PDB file of C-alpha atoms in Angstrom:
ATOM      1  CA  UNK I   1      92.406 121.322 141.369  1.00  0.00           C
ATOM      2  CA  UNK I   2      92.063 124.093 138.799  1.00  0.00           C
ATOM      3  CA  UNK I   3      94.844 122.548 136.730  1.00  0.00           C
ATOM      4  CA  UNK I   4      92.995 119.205 136.594  1.00  0.00           C
ATOM      5  CA  UNK I   5      89.764 120.912 135.530  1.00  0.00           C
ATOM      6  CA  UNK I   6      91.566 122.810 132.780  1.00  0.00           C
ATOM      7  CA  UNK I   7      93.155 119.563 131.559  1.00  0.00           C
ATOM      8  CA  UNK I   8      89.771 117.807 131.434  1.00  0.00           C
ATOM      9  CA  UNK I   9      88.195 120.710 129.541  1.00  0.00           C
ATOM     10  CA  UNK I  10      91.090 120.866 127.066  1.00  0.00           C
ATOM     11  CA  UNK I  11      91.043 117.091 126.470  1.00  0.00           C
ATOM     12  CA  UNK I  12      87.312 117.200 125.809  1.00  0.00           C
ATOM     13  CA  UNK I  13      87.480 120.290 123.621  1.00  0.00           C
ATOM     14  CA  UNK I  14      90.678 119.371 121.753  1.00  0.00           C
ATOM     15  CA  UNK I  15      91.457 115.622 121.883  1.00  0.00           C
ATOM     16  CA  UNK I  16      95.112 115.785 120.771  1.00  0.00           C
ATOM     17  CA  UNK I  17      95.666 112.025 120.555  1.00  0.00           C
ATOM     18  CA  UNK I  18      92.740 111.413 118.235  1.00  0.00           C
ATOM     19  CA  UNK I  19      93.528 114.519 116.188  1.00  0.00           C
ATOM     20  CA  UNK I  20      97.186 113.515 115.730  1.00  0.00           C
ATOM     21  CA  UNK I  21      96.300 109.971 114.741  1.00  0.00           C
ATOM     22  CA  UNK I  22      93.760 111.223 112.202  1.00  0.00           C
ATOM     23  CA  UNK I  23      96.262 113.719 110.732  1.00  0.00           C
ATOM     24  CA  UNK I  24      98.909 110.987 110.446  1.00  0.00           C
ATOM     25  CA  UNK I  25      96.485 108.625 108.719  1.00  0.00           C
ATOM     26  CA  UNK I  26      95.309 111.305 106.289  1.00  0.00           C
ATOM     27  CA  UNK I  27      98.576 113.046 105.417  1.00  0.00           C
ATOM     28  CA  UNK I  28     101.403 110.506 105.711  1.00  0.00           C
ATOM     29  CA  UNK I  29     101.854 107.938 102.950  1.00  0.00           C
ATOM     30  CA  UNK I  30     101.459 104.240 103.682  1.00  0.00           C
ATOM     31  CA  UNK I  31     104.681 102.208 103.988  1.00  0.00           C
ATOM     32  CA  UNK I  32     103.914 100.504 100.670  1.00  0.00           C
ATOM     33  CA  UNK I  33     103.822 103.868  98.884  1.00  0.00           C
ATOM     34  CA  UNK I  34     106.624 105.560 100.848  1.00  0.00           C
ATOM     35  CA  UNK I  35     109.176 102.754 100.551  1.00  0.00           C
ATOM     36  CA  UNK I  36     109.062 102.945  96.759  1.00  0.00           C
ATOM     37  CA  UNK I  37     110.754 106.352  96.834  1.00  0.00           C
ATOM     38  CA  UNK I  38     112.592 106.028 100.188  1.00  0.00           C
ATOM     39  CA  UNK I  39     114.366 102.765  99.391  1.00  0.00           C
ATOM     40  CA  UNK I  40     117.483 104.590  98.209  1.00  0.00           C
ATOM     41  CA  UNK I  41     117.842 106.214 101.650  1.00  0.00           C
ATOM     42  CA  UNK I  42     116.945 103.047 103.573  1.00  0.00           C
ATOM     43  CA  UNK I  43     119.286 100.632 101.796  1.00  0.00           C
ATOM     44  CA  UNK I  44     122.952 101.286 101.030  1.00  0.00           C
ATOM     45  CA  UNK I  45     123.637  98.211  98.893  1.00  0.00           C
ATOM     46  CA  UNK I  46     123.074  97.818  95.152  1.00  0.00           C
ATOM     47  CA  UNK I  47     119.596  99.018  94.215  1.00  0.00           C
ATOM     48  CA  UNK I  48     118.948  96.105  91.891  1.00  0.00           C
ATOM     49  CA  UNK I  49     119.623  93.197  94.272  1.00  0.00           C
ATOM     50  CA  UNK I  50     116.990  90.974  95.899  1.00  0.00           C
ATOM     51  CA  UNK I  51     117.057  92.761  99.268  1.00  0.00           C
ATOM     52  CA  UNK I  52     116.668  96.246  97.750  1.00  0.00           C
ATOM     53  CA  UNK I  53     113.762  95.160  95.570  1.00  0.00           C
ATOM     54  CA  UNK I  54     112.133  93.500  98.599  1.00  0.00           C
ATOM     55  CA  UNK I  55     112.443  96.696 100.645  1.00  0.00           C
ATOM     56  CA  UNK I  56     111.103  98.800  97.783  1.00  0.00           C
ATOM     57  CA  UNK I  57     108.025  96.573  97.399  1.00  0.00           C
ATOM     58  CA  UNK I  58     107.441  95.759 101.109  1.00  0.00           C
ATOM     59  CA  UNK I  59     107.636  92.133 100.000  1.00  0.00           C
ATOM     60  CA  UNK I  60     106.916  89.636 102.812  1.00  0.00           C
ATOM     61  CA  UNK I  61     108.607  86.874 100.773  1.00  0.00           C
ATOM     62  CA  UNK I  62     111.880  88.777 100.288  1.00  0.00           C
ATOM     63  CA  UNK I  63     114.880  88.451 102.620  1.00  0.00           C
ATOM     64  CA  UNK I  64     114.298  89.880 106.087  1.00  0.00           C
ATOM     65  CA  UNK I  65     115.394  93.512 106.293  1.00  0.00           C
ATOM     66  CA  UNK I  66     114.725  95.073 109.678  1.00  0.00           C
ATOM     67  CA  UNK I  67     115.822  98.179 111.567  1.00  0.00           C
ATOM     68  CA  UNK I  68     116.238  97.545 115.304  1.00  0.00           C
ATOM     69  CA  UNK I  69     115.562 100.771 117.185  1.00  0.00           C
ATOM     70  CA  UNK I  70     115.704  99.550 120.788  1.00  0.00           C
ATOM     71  CA  UNK I  71     117.100  96.590 122.715  1.00  0.00           C
ATOM     72  CA  UNK I  72     115.547  95.905 126.126  1.00  0.00           C
ATOM     73  CA  UNK I  73     117.217  93.405 128.475  1.00  0.00           C
ATOM     74  CA  UNK I  74     115.141  90.528 129.841  1.00  0.00           C
ATOM     75  CA  UNK I  75     115.483  88.753 133.159  1.00  0.00           C
ATOM     76  CA  UNK I  76     117.424  85.992 131.356  1.00  0.00           C
ATOM     77  CA  UNK I  77     121.118  86.848 131.340  1.00  0.00           C
ATOM     78  CA  UNK I  78     122.302  87.895 127.888  1.00  0.00           C
ATOM     79  CA  UNK I  79     118.833  87.968 126.277  1.00  0.00           C
ATOM     80  CA  UNK I  80     117.058  91.022 124.922  1.00  0.00           C
ATOM     81  CA  UNK I  81     113.750  92.056 123.412  1.00  0.00           C
ATOM     82  CA  UNK I  82     114.328  93.860 120.143  1.00  0.00           C
ATOM     83  CA  UNK I  83     111.948  96.575 118.969  1.00  0.00           C
ATOM     84  CA  UNK I  84     112.183  97.446 115.324  1.00  0.00           C
ATOM     85  CA  UNK I  85     110.539  97.958 111.973  1.00  0.00           C
ATOM     86  CA  UNK I  86     110.395  95.291 109.303  1.00  0.00           C
ATOM     87  CA  UNK I  87     110.996  96.628 105.782  1.00  0.00           C
ATOM     88  CA  UNK I  88     110.740  93.273 104.006  1.00  0.00           C
ATOM     89  CA  UNK I  89     110.524  89.597 104.845  1.00  0.00           C
ATOM     90  CA  UNK I  90     109.007  87.986 107.916  1.00  0.00           C
ATOM     91  CA  UNK I  91     110.209  87.666 111.489  1.00  0.00           C
ATOM     92  CA  UNK I  92     109.937  84.199 112.999  1.00  0.00           C
ATOM     93  CA  UNK I  93     111.120  82.511 116.185  1.00  0.00           C
ATOM     94  CA  UNK I  94     114.166  80.836 114.702  1.00  0.00           C
ATOM     95  CA  UNK I  95     115.906  81.965 111.529  1.00  0.00           C
ATOM     96  CA  UNK I  96     117.653  79.181 109.631  1.00  0.00           C
TER      97      UNK I  96
END
């Protein structure tokens, strides 16, 4: 019981979730700004090709460049949900 009371008091006095989100928003650069100088670490190909320029500019009309960080199986055999971050381009249902 005491532990629960201490947790409630600490959450009220120091809301960590809100504080962390605010610190992230204030101190970390936006993807548009950060990708301009991180592109060299994100992309191993030539830095002057269409994909590299798209990543550098966060261009939604450039070729799709995406990092898949997690694959989660679905109930359908052989199908997965992919969680990732899009660096350029757009994700759609069917890529042609």
